[in-house]
Each structure stands twice: as structure tokens, then as C-alpha cells.
Short mmCIF file of C-alpha atoms in Angstrom, two decimals:
data_model
loop_
_atom_site.label_atom_id
_atom_site.label_comp_id
_atom_site.label_asym_id
_atom_site.label_seq_id
_atom_site.Cartn_x
_atom_site.Cartn_y
_atom_site.Cartn_z
CA LYS Y 1 0.00 0.00 0.00
CA LEU Y 2 1.04 3.61 -0.52
CA SER Y 3 0.54 6.44 1.95
CA ASN Y 4 0.04 10.19 1.62
CA LEU Y 5 -0.54 10.49 -2.11
CA ASN Y 6 -0.96 13.79 -3.89
CA THR Y 7 -4.54 14.58 -4.91
CA LYS Y 8 -4.00 17.41 -7.40
CA THR Y 9 -2.24 17.86 -10.69
CA TYR Y 10 -1.45 20.83 -12.92
CA VAL Y 11 -0.74 21.64 -16.53
CA PHE Y 12 2.92 22.49 -16.12
CA GLY Y 13 4.69 24.33 -18.91
CA HIS Y 14 8.37 23.41 -18.90
CA ASN Y 15 9.52 26.63 -20.54
CA ASN Y 16 12.18 27.37 -17.95
CA ARG Y 17 14.88 24.87 -17.01
CA GLU Y 18 14.81 26.18 -13.42
CA ASN Y 19 11.17 25.15 -13.05
CA THR Y 20 11.77 21.63 -11.80
CA THR Y 21 8.81 21.14 -9.46
CA ILE Y 22 5.32 22.47 -8.96
CA GLU Y 23 4.97 25.26 -6.41
CA ASP Y 24 2.13 23.68 -4.46
CA PRO Y 25 3.54 20.53 -2.82
CA ASN Y 26 0.06 19.37 -1.78
CA HIS Y 27 1.26 16.94 0.84
CA THR Y 28 -1.12 16.40 3.73
CA ASN Y 29 -0.68 18.59 6.79
CA THR Y 30 -2.82 16.31 8.93
CA PRO Y 31 -0.90 15.25 12.07
CA ALA Y 32 0.22 11.66 11.64
CA GLY Y 33 -1.67 10.50 14.73
CA GLU Y 34 -4.97 11.56 13.18
CA LEU Y 35 -4.37 9.39 10.13
CA VAL Y 36 -4.54 6.14 12.08
CA ALA Y 37 -8.30 5.79 12.52
CA ASN Y 38 -9.41 7.50 9.34
CA ASN Y 39 -6.82 6.70 6.70
CA SER Y 40 -5.27 3.34 7.61
CA SER Y 41 -6.57 -0.19 7.26
CA SER Y 42 -5.02 -3.61 7.67
CA ALA Y 43 -7.11 -4.83 4.71
CA GLY Y 44 -6.11 -4.84 1.07
CA PHE Y 45 -2.48 -5.98 1.22
CA GLU Y 46 -1.11 -8.32 -1.46
CA ASP Y 47 1.14 -11.21 -0.43
CA LEU Y 48 4.56 -11.50 -2.06
CA GLY Y 49 4.44 -15.28 -2.02
CA VAL Y 50 7.74 -17.13 -2.04
CA GLU Y 51 10.53 -15.38 -0.15
CA GLY Y 52 12.85 -13.55 -2.50
CA THR Y 53 10.36 -13.47 -5.37
CA PRO Y 54 10.21 -9.98 -6.90
CA LEU Y 55 6.82 -8.29 -7.10
CA TYR Y 56 6.45 -5.62 -9.74
CA PRO Y 57 3.11 -3.84 -9.43
CA ASP Y 58 2.99 -0.60 -11.39
CA ILE Y 59 1.41 2.15 -9.29
CA TYR Y 60 1.20 5.70 -10.54
CA CYS Y 61 1.69 8.48 -7.97
CA MET Y 62 1.04 12.17 -8.46
CA GLU Y 63 4.07 14.33 -7.74
CA ASN Y 64 4.62 15.04 -4.05
CA THR Y 65 7.40 17.48 -3.20
CA PHE Y 66 7.91 20.18 -0.62
CA THR Y 67 9.44 23.64 -0.85
CA GLY Y 68 12.56 24.69 1.04
CA GLY Y 69 10.45 26.64 3.52
CA GLN Y 70 8.71 23.53 4.83
CA ASP Y 71 9.84 21.96 8.10
CA ALA Y 72 11.49 18.83 6.77
CA ALA Y 73 11.49 17.14 10.18
CA THR Y 74 7.69 17.03 10.48
CA THR Y 75 6.38 17.06 6.93
CA ASN Y 76 4.50 13.96 5.84
CA TYR Y 77 5.93 12.28 2.77
CA THR Y 78 4.74 9.71 0.27
CA GLY Y 79 5.64 6.28 1.56
CA VAL Y 80 4.99 2.56 1.34
CA PHE Y 81 3.28 0.25 3.82
CA PHE Y 82 4.59 -3.31 4.11
CA ARG Y 83 2.89 -6.19 5.89
CA ALA Y 84 4.96 -9.05 7.32
CA LYS Y 85 3.80 -12.34 8.83
CA HIS Y 86 5.80 -13.55 11.83
CA THR Y 87 5.90 -16.95 13.51
CA PRO Y 88 7.93 -16.64 16.74
CA GLY Y 89 9.91 -19.70 17.75
CA ALA Y 90 9.14 -21.40 21.05
CA ASP Y 91 12.50 -20.25 22.43
CA VAL Y 92 11.57 -16.53 22.27
CA LEU Y 93 8.09 -16.90 23.80
CA ALA Y 94 7.55 -16.73 27.56
CA ASN Y 95 6.97 -20.21 28.97
CA GLY Y 96 6.54 -21.89 32.34
CA LYS Y 97 6.55 -20.03 35.66
CA VAL Y 98 7.53 -16.36 35.39
CA LEU Y 99 7.79 -13.71 38.08
CA VAL Y 100 5.90 -10.50 37.31
CA GLY Y 101 4.51 -7.80 39.59
CA GLY Y 102 5.75 -9.69 42.62
CA GLN Y 103 3.68 -12.72 41.64
CA GLU Y 104 4.50 -16.01 40.01
CA VAL Y 105 2.28 -16.86 37.05
CA GLU Y 106 2.40 -19.81 34.70
CA VAL Y 107 2.24 -19.25 30.95
CA THR Y 108 2.61 -21.48 27.90
CA ASN Y 109 4.32 -20.98 24.55
CA THR Y 110 1.59 -22.58 22.43
CA LEU Y 111 0.53 -20.15 19.72
CA GLU Y 112 -3.10 -19.40 18.90
CA SER Y 113 -4.49 -21.55 16.09
CA ASP Y 114 -4.57 -18.57 13.69
CA GLY Y 115 -1.00 -17.50 14.51
CA THR Y 116 -1.91 -14.53 16.71
CA PHE Y 117 0.62 -13.66 19.41
CA TYR Y 118 1.13 -10.80 21.86
CA GLN Y 119 3.71 -8.49 23.35
CA TYR Y 120 3.57 -6.66 26.66
CA ALA Y 121 6.43 -4.74 28.29
CA GLY Y 122 8.85 -6.32 25.83
CA VAL Y 123 7.75 -9.88 26.65
CA LEU Y 124 6.36 -12.08 23.87
CA LEU Y 125 3.35 -14.17 24.89
CA ALA Y 126 1.96 -16.93 22.71
CA ASN Y 127 -1.73 -16.95 23.59
CA LYS Y 128 -4.50 -14.85 25.08
CA GLU Y 129 -4.79 -16.76 28.35
CA SER Y 130 -1.08 -16.37 29.06
CA LEU Y 131 -1.28 -12.67 28.24
CA LYS Y 132 -4.26 -12.12 30.56
CA LYS Y 133 -2.41 -13.77 33.47
CA TYR Y 134 0.79 -11.85 32.79
CA TYR Y 135 -0.91 -8.48 32.28
CA THR Y 136 -3.16 -8.80 35.36
CA ALA Y 137 -0.16 -9.61 37.57
CA ALA Y 138 1.92 -6.80 36.06
CA VAL Y 139 -0.65 -4.06 36.70
CA SER Y 140 -1.70 -5.39 40.12
CA VAL Y 141 1.02 -3.27 41.75
CA ASP Y 142 -0.66 -0.08 40.46
CA ASP Y 143 -3.92 0.81 42.24
CA GLN Y 144 -4.77 3.25 39.43
CA VAL Y 145 -4.92 0.55 36.73
CA ASP Y 146 -7.89 -1.79 36.33
CA PRO Y 147 -7.04 -4.68 33.98
CA ALA Y 148 -10.72 -5.34 33.27
CA ASP Y 149 -11.03 -2.87 30.37
CA ALA Y 150 -8.11 -4.33 28.46
CA ILE Y 151 -9.25 -7.90 29.12
CA THR Y 152 -12.75 -7.05 27.85
CA LEU Y 153 -11.19 -5.95 24.56
CA LEU Y 154 -8.96 -9.02 24.41
CA ASP Y 155 -11.96 -11.30 24.80
CA LYS Y 156 -13.23 -9.89 21.47
CA LEU Y 157 -10.08 -11.18 19.77
CA ALA Y 158 -11.64 -12.54 16.58
CA ASP Y 159 -13.66 -9.37 16.06
CA LEU Y 160 -11.13 -6.74 17.15
CA THR Y 161 -11.17 -3.74 14.82
CA ASP Y 162 -8.06 -1.83 13.79
CA GLU Y 163 -9.12 1.01 16.08
CA GLU Y 164 -9.39 -1.38 19.06
CA LEU Y 165 -5.99 -2.90 18.26
CA TYR Y 166 -4.63 0.64 18.27
CA GLN Y 167 -6.30 1.35 21.65
CA LEU Y 168 -4.85 -1.79 23.22
CA ASP Y 169 -1.40 -0.70 22.06
CA THR Y 170 -1.51 3.00 22.97
CA ASN Y 171 -3.73 2.88 26.08
CA TYR Y 172 -2.64 -0.39 27.67
CA GLY Y 173 0.74 -1.19 26.10
CA ILE Y 174 -0.55 -4.49 24.72
CA LYS Y 175 0.46 -5.32 21.17
CA VAL Y 176 -1.78 -7.87 19.48
CA TYR Y 177 -0.19 -9.24 16.31
CA LYS Y 178 -3.40 -10.55 14.83
CA GLN Y 179 -2.80 -13.68 12.74
CA GLY Y 180 0.92 -12.97 13.17
CA TYR Y 181 0.92 -9.81 11.04
CA SER Y 182 2.72 -6.54 11.69
CA TYR Y 183 3.02 -3.43 9.53
CA TYR Y 184 5.90 -1.18 8.54
CA HIS Y 185 5.97 2.25 6.96
CA ALA Y 186 8.91 3.48 4.87
CA VAL Y 187 9.31 6.82 3.09
CA ILE Y 188 10.23 6.97 -0.60
CA GLY Y 189 13.49 8.80 -1.23
CA HIS Y 190 14.50 10.75 -4.34
CA GLU Y 191 17.92 12.28 -3.65
CA TYR Y 192 19.27 10.33 -0.68
CA GLU Y 193 21.83 12.02 1.55
CA ASP Y 194 23.76 10.56 4.48
CA PRO Y 195 21.53 11.29 7.53
CA THR Y 196 24.63 11.82 9.69
CA ASN Y 197 25.40 15.08 7.89
CA GLY Y 198 22.73 16.80 9.98
CA SER Y 199 20.72 18.30 7.14
CA MET Y 200 18.31 17.29 4.41
CA THR Y 201 18.13 18.43 0.82
CA PRO Y 202 14.79 19.81 -0.42
CA MET Y 203 14.32 16.80 -2.70
CA GLU Y 204 15.71 14.09 -0.42
CA TYR Y 205 12.27 12.55 0.16
CA ALA Y 206 9.96 13.20 -2.76
CA VAL Y 207 8.02 11.63 -5.59
CA VAL Y 208 8.65 13.41 -8.89
CA ARG Y 209 6.98 13.03 -12.26
CA ASN Y 210 8.65 11.04 -15.05
CA HIS Y 211 10.51 8.67 -12.71
CA TRP Y 212 10.23 5.03 -11.68
CA TYR Y 213 10.85 4.33 -7.98
CA MET Y 214 11.92 0.73 -7.40
CA VAL Y 215 11.65 -0.19 -3.71
CA ALA Y 216 13.11 -3.28 -2.04
CA VAL Y 217 13.12 -4.36 1.62
CA THR Y 218 16.73 -5.10 2.57
CA LYS Y 219 16.43 -5.63 6.33
CA ILE Y 220 13.85 -6.13 9.09
CA SER Y 221 15.17 -5.68 12.63
CA ASN Y 222 12.05 -5.91 14.80
CA PHE Y 223 8.29 -6.37 14.76
CA GLY Y 224 6.33 -3.57 13.15
CA GLU Y 225 3.11 -1.89 14.28
CA VAL Y 226 -0.11 -3.80 14.97
CA ILE Y 227 -1.95 -1.81 12.28
CA PRO Y 228 -0.70 0.37 9.40
CA THR Y 229 0.50 3.53 11.15
CA ILE Y 230 2.40 6.56 9.88
CA PRO Y 231 5.00 7.28 12.61
CA ASP Y 232 4.54 10.62 14.34
CA GLU Y 233 8.26 11.35 14.34
CA PRO Y 234 10.96 12.86 12.12
CA VAL Y 235 11.45 11.07 8.81
CA GLU Y 236 15.06 10.20 9.72
CA SER Y 237 14.19 8.83 13.15
CA GLU Y 238 16.49 6.23 14.69
CA ASN Y 239 13.42 4.13 15.59
CA ALA Y 240 13.33 2.36 12.23
CA PHE Y 241 12.58 -1.38 12.20
CA ILE Y 242 12.64 -1.82 8.43
CA GLN Y 243 15.30 -0.84 5.91
CA MET Y 244 14.31 -0.10 2.33
CA GLU Y 245 16.38 0.47 -0.80
CA VAL Y 246 14.97 2.88 -3.39
CA ARG Y 247 16.31 2.94 -6.94
CA VAL Y 248 15.25 6.00 -8.92
CA MET Y 249 14.89 5.13 -12.60
CA PRO Y 250 14.32 8.14 -14.89
CA TRP Y 251 12.05 7.67 -17.86
CA HIS Y 252 13.84 7.15 -21.14
CA LEU Y 253 14.20 9.97 -23.61
CA VAL Y 254 12.69 8.94 -26.94
CA VAL Y 255 14.29 10.79 -29.86
CA ASN Y 256 12.40 11.20 -33.13
CA ASP Y 257 14.34 12.31 -36.21
CA PHE Y 258 12.41 13.67 -39.18
CA GLU Y 259 13.55 14.47 -42.67
CA LEU Y 260 11.37 17.23 -44.07
#
């Protein structure tokens, strides 16, 4: 899936070589947090199939650039959502008797039949019953936290909406990787610069007309988000769990010679 696409286009006369982009960047100024409920959905993703098999869907994007006066650290850019399916091994899932919140609880590492698993406070839990035990014990030391609300949501597991998955994550710190899926967002680059140089060029992250952008996932370092989410952080944040390579392929110039 693509995120933050341009919605306008212009007749653009290229009568001046300095006119390289449209003046109106037309990127969305909606805060990223507001895009979660209204503009994201875990539906509609296409599976790649066999690992390492290239997928070449052709998707046309309107130009999305920004002017030098824009705050590059907070501007939303055109990006790509990726969905990954994870199957944690038994050795990384909590199992047996564990001490949490001053209590000893017993959990198992048997995954749900549909592949769903959970994460709370950095601990991976294989099934809902283990999570409920672990979470209840963990919050029992805080008189201000009632585990009942979160557990009520968890009991709706099969019917949890994206908004409820988001609430469990942000309000209770419980990540539910439904059917084993997590989601990553990566921004499309045009003129990449080394992020350690402390500055960004005006066209570093942009989608420009008359170009092909070939994107490839080169590394995944952690689980993604529980639903497709545009991170509310600078584009060059260190909190990146997916690494993407972008190859910019200009359109070919077709020369026509005429004898008149």
C-alpha cells in the first residue's frame, strides 16, 4: 500500500529549465496520529508469495514534493506500507513459571491456532490466556490501573477492529499481532543524503513526475506496528525497524528524427 498520495495535478509548462517542481507541494498537513483511525486499514495488502520473489506492481503516484520553507522534520511524505507475517519460535516466547509484579504466574508458549501472538512490556506471549495472566499480575502493583477494560477488549479477539488494536497498544501497552501480522511504513526517497550530515536536501524525500521508484526491503530488525501507522516522528528517526532500498529510474528519452 502507498501512503500520503498527492490529490492534485497541474498543466505544467516546462519553458524554464529552473522550473523543476510544482509550487504547491500538496502533501497532507494532517498530524500523523490523526491518520490512524481515518486513513489506515489492515485490509487490502497483497502477499509476495515465495521469499525472495520480486513483485512488480505498477502504481502511478502524483508528484509530491515540498518547498525549502517547509519543516522537513515534520512534513508527511509519500511512503509505502509493508505487511509481514511472523511466527515466533518457542524459544523466544515466555513459557513456564515467570515472576511478574511480585507474583509467580504460569504461561505457555503454544501459539493461537490462527498464529496470533502478543507483546507486553517487551515480553512475547503466545496466547491470550497467558497474556491475561501476565498483564493482570503486572498491573496489580498499580492501584490506578484496572485490567478489566483491556481484558474485555482481548476477549473480542476474533472481532477486534483496527481502532481497538490501536487502543490496546496505545492505552494499555498491549500489542496484538493478529494472525501474526505486523506493519511497517517506509518513506520513498529521491535524492538520498547521508543522515549523519545533519541536514536534508529539499528533494531528499519526494516523488517526482517522469521517474520510476523501485523499492526493495533489505532488512527487518524488529516487529512492526499492529496496524498500518504513519510514525509521528521525524522522517530520519532512529526508531526504524525496516530498511528499504529505493532505486530511482528516470524515464527514457525517446528521440524522433524527421527528414522534411
